[in-house]
CSV table of C-alpha atoms in Angstrom, one decimal:
chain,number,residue,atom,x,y,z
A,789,UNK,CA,-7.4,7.1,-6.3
A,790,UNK,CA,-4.5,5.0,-4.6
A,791,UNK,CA,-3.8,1.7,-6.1
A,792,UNK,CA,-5.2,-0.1,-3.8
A,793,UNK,CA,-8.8,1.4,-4.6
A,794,UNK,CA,-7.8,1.0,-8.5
A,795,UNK,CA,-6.9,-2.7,-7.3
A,796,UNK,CA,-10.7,-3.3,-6.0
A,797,UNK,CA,-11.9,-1.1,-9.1
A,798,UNK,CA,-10.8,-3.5,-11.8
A,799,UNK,CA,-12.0,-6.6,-9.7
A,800,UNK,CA,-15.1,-6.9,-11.1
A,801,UNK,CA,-13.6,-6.1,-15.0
A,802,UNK,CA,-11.3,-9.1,-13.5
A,803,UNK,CA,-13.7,-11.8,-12.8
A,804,UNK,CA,-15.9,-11.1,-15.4
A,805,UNK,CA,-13.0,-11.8,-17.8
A,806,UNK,CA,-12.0,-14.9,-16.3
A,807,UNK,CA,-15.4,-16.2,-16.6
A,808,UNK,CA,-16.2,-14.9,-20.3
A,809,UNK,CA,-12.8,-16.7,-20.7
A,810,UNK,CA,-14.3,-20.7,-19.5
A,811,UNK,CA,-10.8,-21.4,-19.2
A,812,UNK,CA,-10.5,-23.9,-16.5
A,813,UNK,CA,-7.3,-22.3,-15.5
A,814,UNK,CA,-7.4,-21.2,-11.5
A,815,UNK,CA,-6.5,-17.4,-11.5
A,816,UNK,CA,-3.7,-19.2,-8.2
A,817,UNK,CA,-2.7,-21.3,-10.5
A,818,UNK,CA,0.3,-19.0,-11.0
A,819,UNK,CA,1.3,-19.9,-7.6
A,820,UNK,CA,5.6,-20.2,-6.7
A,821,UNK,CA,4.8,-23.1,-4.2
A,822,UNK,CA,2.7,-25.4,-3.4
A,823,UNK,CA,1.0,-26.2,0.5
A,824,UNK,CA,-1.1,-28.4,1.9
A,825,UNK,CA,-3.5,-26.0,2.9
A,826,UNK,CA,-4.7,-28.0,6.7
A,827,UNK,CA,-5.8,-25.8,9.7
A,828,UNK,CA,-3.2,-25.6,12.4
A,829,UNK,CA,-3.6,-28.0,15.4
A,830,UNK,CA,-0.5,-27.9,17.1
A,831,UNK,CA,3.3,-27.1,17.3
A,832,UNK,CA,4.3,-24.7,14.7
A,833,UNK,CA,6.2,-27.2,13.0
A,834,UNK,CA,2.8,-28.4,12.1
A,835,UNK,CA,1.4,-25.5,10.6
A,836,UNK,CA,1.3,-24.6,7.3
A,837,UNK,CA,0.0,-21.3,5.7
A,838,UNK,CA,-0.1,-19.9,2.2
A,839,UNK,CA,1.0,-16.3,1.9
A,840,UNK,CA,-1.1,-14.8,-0.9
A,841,UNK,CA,-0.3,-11.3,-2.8
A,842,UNK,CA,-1.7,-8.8,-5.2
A,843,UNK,CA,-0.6,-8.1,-8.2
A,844,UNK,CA,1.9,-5.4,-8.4
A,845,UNK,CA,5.3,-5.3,-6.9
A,846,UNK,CA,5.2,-3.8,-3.0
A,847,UNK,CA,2.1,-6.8,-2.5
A,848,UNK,CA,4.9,-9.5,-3.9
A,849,UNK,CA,7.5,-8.2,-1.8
A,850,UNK,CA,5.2,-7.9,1.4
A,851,UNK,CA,4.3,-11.5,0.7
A,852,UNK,CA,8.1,-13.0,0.7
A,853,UNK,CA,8.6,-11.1,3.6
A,854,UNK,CA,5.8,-12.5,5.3
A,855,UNK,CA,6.9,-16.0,4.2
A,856,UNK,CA,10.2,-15.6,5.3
A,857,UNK,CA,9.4,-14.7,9.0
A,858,UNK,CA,6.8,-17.6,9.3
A,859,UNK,CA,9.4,-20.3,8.2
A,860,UNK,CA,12.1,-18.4,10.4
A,861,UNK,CA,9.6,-19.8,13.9
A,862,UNK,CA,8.9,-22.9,11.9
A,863,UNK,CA,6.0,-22.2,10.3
A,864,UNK,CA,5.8,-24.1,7.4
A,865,UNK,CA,5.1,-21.5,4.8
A,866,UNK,CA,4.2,-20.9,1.2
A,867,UNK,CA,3.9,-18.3,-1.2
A,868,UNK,CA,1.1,-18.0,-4.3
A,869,UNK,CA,1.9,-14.0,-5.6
A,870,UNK,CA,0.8,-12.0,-7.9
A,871,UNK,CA,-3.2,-13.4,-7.4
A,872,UNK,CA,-4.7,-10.5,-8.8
A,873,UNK,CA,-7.2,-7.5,-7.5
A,874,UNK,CA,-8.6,-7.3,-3.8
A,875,UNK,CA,-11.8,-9.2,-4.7
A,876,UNK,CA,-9.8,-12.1,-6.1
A,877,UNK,CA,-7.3,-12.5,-3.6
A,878,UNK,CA,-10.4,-12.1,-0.9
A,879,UNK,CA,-12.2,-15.0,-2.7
A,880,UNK,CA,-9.4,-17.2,-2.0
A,881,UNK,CA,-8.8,-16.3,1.4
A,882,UNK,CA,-12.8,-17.3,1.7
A,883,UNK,CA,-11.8,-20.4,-0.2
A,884,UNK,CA,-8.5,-21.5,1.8
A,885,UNK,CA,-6.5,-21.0,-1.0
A,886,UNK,CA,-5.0,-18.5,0.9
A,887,UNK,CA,-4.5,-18.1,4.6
A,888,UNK,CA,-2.5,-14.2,4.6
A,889,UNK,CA,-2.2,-11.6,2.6
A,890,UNK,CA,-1.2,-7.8,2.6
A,891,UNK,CA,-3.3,-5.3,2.9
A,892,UNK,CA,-4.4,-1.6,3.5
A,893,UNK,CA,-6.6,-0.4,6.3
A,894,UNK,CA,-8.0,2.6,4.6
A,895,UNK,CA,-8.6,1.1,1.1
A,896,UNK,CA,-9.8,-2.4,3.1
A,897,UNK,CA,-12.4,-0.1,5.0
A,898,UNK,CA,-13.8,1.2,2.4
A,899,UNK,CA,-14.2,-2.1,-0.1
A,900,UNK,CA,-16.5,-3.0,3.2
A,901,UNK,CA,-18.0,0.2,3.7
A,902,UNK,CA,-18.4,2.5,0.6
A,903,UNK,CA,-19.7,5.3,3.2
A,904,UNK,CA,-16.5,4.8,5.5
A,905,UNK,CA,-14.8,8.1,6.1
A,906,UNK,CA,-12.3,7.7,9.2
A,907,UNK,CA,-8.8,9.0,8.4
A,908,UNK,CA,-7.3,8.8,11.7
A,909,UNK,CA,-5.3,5.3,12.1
A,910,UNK,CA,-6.5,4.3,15.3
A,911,UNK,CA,-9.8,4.7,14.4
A,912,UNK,CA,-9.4,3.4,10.6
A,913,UNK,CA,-8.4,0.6,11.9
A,914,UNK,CA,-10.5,0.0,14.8
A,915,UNK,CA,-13.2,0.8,12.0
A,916,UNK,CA,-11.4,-2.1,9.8
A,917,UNK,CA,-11.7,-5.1,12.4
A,918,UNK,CA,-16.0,-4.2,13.1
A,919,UNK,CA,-16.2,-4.4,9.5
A,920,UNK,CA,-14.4,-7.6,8.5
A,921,UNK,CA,-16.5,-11.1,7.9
A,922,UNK,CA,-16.0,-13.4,11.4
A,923,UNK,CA,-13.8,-15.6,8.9
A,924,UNK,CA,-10.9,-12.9,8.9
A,925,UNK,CA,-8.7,-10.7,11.3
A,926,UNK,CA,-6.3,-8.2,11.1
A,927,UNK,CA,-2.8,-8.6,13.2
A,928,UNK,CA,-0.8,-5.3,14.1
A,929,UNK,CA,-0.7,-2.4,11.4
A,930,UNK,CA,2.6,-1.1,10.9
A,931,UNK,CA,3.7,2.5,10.7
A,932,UNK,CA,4.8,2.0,6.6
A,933,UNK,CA,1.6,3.4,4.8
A,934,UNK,CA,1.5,3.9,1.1
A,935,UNK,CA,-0.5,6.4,0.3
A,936,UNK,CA,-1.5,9.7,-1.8
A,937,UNK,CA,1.5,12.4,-1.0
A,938,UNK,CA,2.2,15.7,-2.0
A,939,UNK,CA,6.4,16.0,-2.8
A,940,UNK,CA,8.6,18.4,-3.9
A,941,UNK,CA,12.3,18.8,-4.5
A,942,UNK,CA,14.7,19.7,-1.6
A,943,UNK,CA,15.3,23.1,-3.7
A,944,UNK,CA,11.9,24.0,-3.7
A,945,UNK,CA,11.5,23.0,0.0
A,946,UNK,CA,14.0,25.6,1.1
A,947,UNK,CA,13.2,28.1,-1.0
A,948,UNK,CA,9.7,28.2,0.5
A,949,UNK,CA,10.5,26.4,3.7
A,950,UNK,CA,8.4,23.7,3.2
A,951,UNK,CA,7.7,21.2,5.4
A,952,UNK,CA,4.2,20.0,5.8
A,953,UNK,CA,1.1,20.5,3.1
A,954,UNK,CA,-0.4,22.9,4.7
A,955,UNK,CA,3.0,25.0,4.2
A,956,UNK,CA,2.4,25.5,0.7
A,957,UNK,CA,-0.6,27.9,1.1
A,958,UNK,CA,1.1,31.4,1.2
A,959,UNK,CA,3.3,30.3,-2.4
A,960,UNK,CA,0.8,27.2,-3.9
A,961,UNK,CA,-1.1,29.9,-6.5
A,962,UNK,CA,3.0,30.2,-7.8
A,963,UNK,CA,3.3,26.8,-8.1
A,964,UNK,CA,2.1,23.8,-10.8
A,965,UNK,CA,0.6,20.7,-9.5
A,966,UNK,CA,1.7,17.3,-11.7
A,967,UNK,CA,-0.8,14.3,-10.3
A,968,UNK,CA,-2.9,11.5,-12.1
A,969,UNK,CA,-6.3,12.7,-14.2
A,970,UNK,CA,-8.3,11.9,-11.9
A,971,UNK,CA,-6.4,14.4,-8.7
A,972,UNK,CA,-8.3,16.8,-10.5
A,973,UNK,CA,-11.7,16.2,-9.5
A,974,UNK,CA,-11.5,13.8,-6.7
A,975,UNK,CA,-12.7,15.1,-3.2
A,976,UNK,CA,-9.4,13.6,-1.6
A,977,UNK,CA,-7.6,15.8,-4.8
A,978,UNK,CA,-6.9,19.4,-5.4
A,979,UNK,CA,-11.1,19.5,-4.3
A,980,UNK,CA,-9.7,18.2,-0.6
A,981,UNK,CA,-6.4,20.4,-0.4
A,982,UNK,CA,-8.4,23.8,-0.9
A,983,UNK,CA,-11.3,22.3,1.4
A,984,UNK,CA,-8.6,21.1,3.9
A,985,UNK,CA,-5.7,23.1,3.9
A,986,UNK,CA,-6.6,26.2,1.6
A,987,UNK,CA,-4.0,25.6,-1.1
A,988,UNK,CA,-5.0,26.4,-4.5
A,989,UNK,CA,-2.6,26.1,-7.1
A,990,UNK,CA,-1.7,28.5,-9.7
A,991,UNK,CA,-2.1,25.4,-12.5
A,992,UNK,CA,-2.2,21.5,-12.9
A,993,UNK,CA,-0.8,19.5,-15.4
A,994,UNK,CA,-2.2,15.4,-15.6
A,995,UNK,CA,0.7,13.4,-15.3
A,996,UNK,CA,1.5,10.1,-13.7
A,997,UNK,CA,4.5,7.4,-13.2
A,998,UNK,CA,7.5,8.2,-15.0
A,999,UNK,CA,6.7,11.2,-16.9
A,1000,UNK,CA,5.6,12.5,-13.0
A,1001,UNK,CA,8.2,12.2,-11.9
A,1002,UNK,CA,10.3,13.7,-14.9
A,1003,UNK,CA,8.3,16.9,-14.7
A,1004,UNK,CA,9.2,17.7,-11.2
A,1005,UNK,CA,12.6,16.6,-11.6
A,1006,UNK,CA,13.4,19.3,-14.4
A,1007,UNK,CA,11.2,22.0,-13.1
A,1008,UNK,CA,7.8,21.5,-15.0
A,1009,UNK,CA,5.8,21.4,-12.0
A,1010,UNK,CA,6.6,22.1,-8.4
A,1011,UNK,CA,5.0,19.4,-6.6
A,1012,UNK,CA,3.5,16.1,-7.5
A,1013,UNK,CA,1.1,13.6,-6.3
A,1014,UNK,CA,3.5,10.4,-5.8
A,1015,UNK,CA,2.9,7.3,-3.7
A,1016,UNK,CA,4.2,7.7,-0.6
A,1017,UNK,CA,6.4,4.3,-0.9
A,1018,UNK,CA,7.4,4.7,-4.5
A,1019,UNK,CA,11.2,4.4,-4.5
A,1020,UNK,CA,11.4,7.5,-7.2
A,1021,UNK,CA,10.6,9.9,-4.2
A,1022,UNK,CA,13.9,8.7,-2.3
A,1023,UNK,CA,16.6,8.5,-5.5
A,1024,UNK,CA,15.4,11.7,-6.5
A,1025,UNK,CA,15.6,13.2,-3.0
A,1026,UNK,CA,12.1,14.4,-3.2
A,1027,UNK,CA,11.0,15.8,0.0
A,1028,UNK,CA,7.6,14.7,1.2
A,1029,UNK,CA,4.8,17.0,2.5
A,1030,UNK,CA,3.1,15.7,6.2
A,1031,UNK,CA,-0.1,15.6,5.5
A,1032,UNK,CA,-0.9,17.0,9.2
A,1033,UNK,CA,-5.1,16.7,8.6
A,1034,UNK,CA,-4.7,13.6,7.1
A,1035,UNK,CA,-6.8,14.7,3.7
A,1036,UNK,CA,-5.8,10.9,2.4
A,1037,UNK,CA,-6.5,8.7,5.4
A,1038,UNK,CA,-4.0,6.4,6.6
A,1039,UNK,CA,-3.2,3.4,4.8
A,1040,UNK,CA,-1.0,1.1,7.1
A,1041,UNK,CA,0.3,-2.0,5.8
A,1042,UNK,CA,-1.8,-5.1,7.8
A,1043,UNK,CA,-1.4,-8.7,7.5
A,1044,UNK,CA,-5.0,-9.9,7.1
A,1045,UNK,CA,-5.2,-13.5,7.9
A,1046,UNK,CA,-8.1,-16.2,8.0
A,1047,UNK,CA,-8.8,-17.1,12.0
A,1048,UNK,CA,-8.6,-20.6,11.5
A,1049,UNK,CA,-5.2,-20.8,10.4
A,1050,UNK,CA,-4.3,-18.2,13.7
A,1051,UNK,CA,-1.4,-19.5,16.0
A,1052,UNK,CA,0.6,-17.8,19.1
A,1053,UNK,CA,3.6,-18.4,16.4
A,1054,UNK,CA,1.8,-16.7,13.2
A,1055,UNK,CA,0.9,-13.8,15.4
A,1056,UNK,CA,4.1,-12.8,16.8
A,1057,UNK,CA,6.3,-13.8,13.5
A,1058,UNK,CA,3.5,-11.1,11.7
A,1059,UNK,CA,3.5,-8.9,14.0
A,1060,UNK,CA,6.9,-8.5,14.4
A,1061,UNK,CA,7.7,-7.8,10.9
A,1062,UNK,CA,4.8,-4.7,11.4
A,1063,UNK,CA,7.0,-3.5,14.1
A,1064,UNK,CA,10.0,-3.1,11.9
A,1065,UNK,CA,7.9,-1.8,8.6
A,1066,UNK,CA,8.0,2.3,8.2
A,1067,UNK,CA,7.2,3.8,5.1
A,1068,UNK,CA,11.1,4.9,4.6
A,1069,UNK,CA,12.3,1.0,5.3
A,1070,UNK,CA,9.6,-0.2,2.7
A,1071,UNK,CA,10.2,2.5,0.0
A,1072,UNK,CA,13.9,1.6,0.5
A,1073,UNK,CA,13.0,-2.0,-0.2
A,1074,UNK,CA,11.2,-1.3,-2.9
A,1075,UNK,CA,13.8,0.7,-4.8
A,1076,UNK,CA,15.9,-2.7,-4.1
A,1077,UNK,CA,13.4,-4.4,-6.1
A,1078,UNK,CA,11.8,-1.8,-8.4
A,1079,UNK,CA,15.0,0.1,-9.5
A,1080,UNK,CA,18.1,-2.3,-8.9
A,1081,UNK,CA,16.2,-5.1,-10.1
A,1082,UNK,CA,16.8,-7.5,-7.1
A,1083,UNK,CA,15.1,-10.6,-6.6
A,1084,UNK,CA,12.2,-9.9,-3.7
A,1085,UNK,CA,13.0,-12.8,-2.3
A,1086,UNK,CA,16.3,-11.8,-2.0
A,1087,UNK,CA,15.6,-8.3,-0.5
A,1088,UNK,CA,13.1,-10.0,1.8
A,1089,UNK,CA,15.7,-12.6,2.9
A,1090,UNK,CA,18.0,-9.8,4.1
A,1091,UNK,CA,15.3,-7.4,5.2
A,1092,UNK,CA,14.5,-10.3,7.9
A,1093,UNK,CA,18.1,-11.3,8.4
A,1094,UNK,CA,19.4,-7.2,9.3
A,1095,UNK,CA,16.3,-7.0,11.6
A,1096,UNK,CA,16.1,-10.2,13.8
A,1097,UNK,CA,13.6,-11.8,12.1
A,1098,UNK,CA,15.2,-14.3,9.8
């Protein structure tokens, strides 16, 4: 399960907290800035939009980056990070409290539409904008996804001459498979790489985060199940399996954005930070911010400032 489904997952656990709480706190409340939160109704000078963000690192950093390109075309723009899960950070888009936020097209699908099953990107996100409420939109989707990925070390890759997953079928039932619990049973897990590509490992050993990537670093298991953006895959010089069928879907990053707060200027500041987003460019960030430590607003300063944008 990607973390943007575990996001929606502990939503409900979330709000059902906040309540049992009766704290009178607002779960924004955490919020870096302050806006007036006004509908646009002329230049962009007189616009002003909140940039909202989940609650884990790659949302936070998406959000500053955001930010930063809006003010850059005179937008006047504002940050409140680190909200929460998806059905918290939707409630305050519904709300105003928000007016943009990050998102995911395959795991936003699906929070609509539990039956939704498209896994091509044109089509998951054709699927996305019939399935949002008429108070939301989606802008462009960039090419940066972060998703389920199978990796392996460059030593392994050459050995086998590995390039995609459905390499690994002739040498998987040699090989042990490190991945979350849950890889085990779920029908996008080792269930969907037999289905899909005929790979069956010869074991599996539950692992996840650091101790993951520990085991394939020192030879305990071959390949791994590793977020496709998470900065480890890149210092370690993991090589990363194309998943040609698309056995996870496609997850492209996507400003979601509440209509009424929609301008010519919004548009093309979003949109062209989409155009310069690839999964390589955000995993690089992310190491920036994840593994060096950097401020993200720092990292999303000079992101927009080495691209055009800033």
């Amino acid at each position: 399960m990607s973390r943007r489904t575990l996001t929606f997952a502990m939503s409900v656990l979330t709000v059902g907290a906040l309540a049992a709480c009766g704290s009178s706190s607002d779960p924004l409340g955490s919020s870096t800035t302050t806006s007036a939160a006004g509908a646009s109704s002329g230049s962009a000078a007189s616009t002003s939009i909140v940039v909202g963000s989940a609650d884990f690192s790659e949302s936070v950093l998406l959000a500053e980056i955001y930010a930063g390109a809006l003010k850059a075309t005179g937008v006047n723009a504002t940050t409140k990070l680190n909200i929460g899960s998806r059905e918290i950070y939707l409630k305050a888009l519904d709300d105003g409290s928000i007016d943009v936020v990050p998102e995911y097209t395959g795991a936003l699908a699906y929070y609509y539409d539990k039956n939704f099953a498209e896994t091509d990107p044109t089509k998951v996100y054709d699927g996305l904008t019939g399935l949002l409420p008429d108070t939301l939109q989606v802008l462009k989707a960039s090419a940066a996804e972060d998703n389920d990925s199978i990796n392996v070390t460059a030593e392994t890759a050459k050995k086998n001459n590995l390039k995609s997953i459905a390499d690994l079928k002739p040498v998987a039932g040699e090989l042990t498979l490190g991945a979350p619990p849950e890889f085990k049973e779920r029908p996008q897990g080792i269930p969907g790489l037999t289905k899909t590509y005929g790979v069956t490992f010869g074991s599996f050993r539950p692992l996840k985060g650091a101790q993951l990537v520990q085991a394939l670093k020192n030879g305990q298991v071959q390949a791994a199940n590793i977020f496709s953006t998470d900065p480890a895959i890149a210092a370690n010089g993991f090589v990363t399996l194309t998943d040609d069928q698309r056995l996870f879907g496609s997850q492209n990053v996507v400003p979601l954005l509440a209509k009424s707060k929609n301008s010519a200027e919004v548009t093309a500041a979003l949109d062209a930070v989409s155009a310069k987003l690839t999964t390589a460019v955000l995993s690089d960030l992310l190491k920036q911010t994840d593994i060096d430590k950097a401020d993200p607003q720092t990292v999303a300063a000079k992101f927009l400032a080495d691209n055009g944008l800033g």
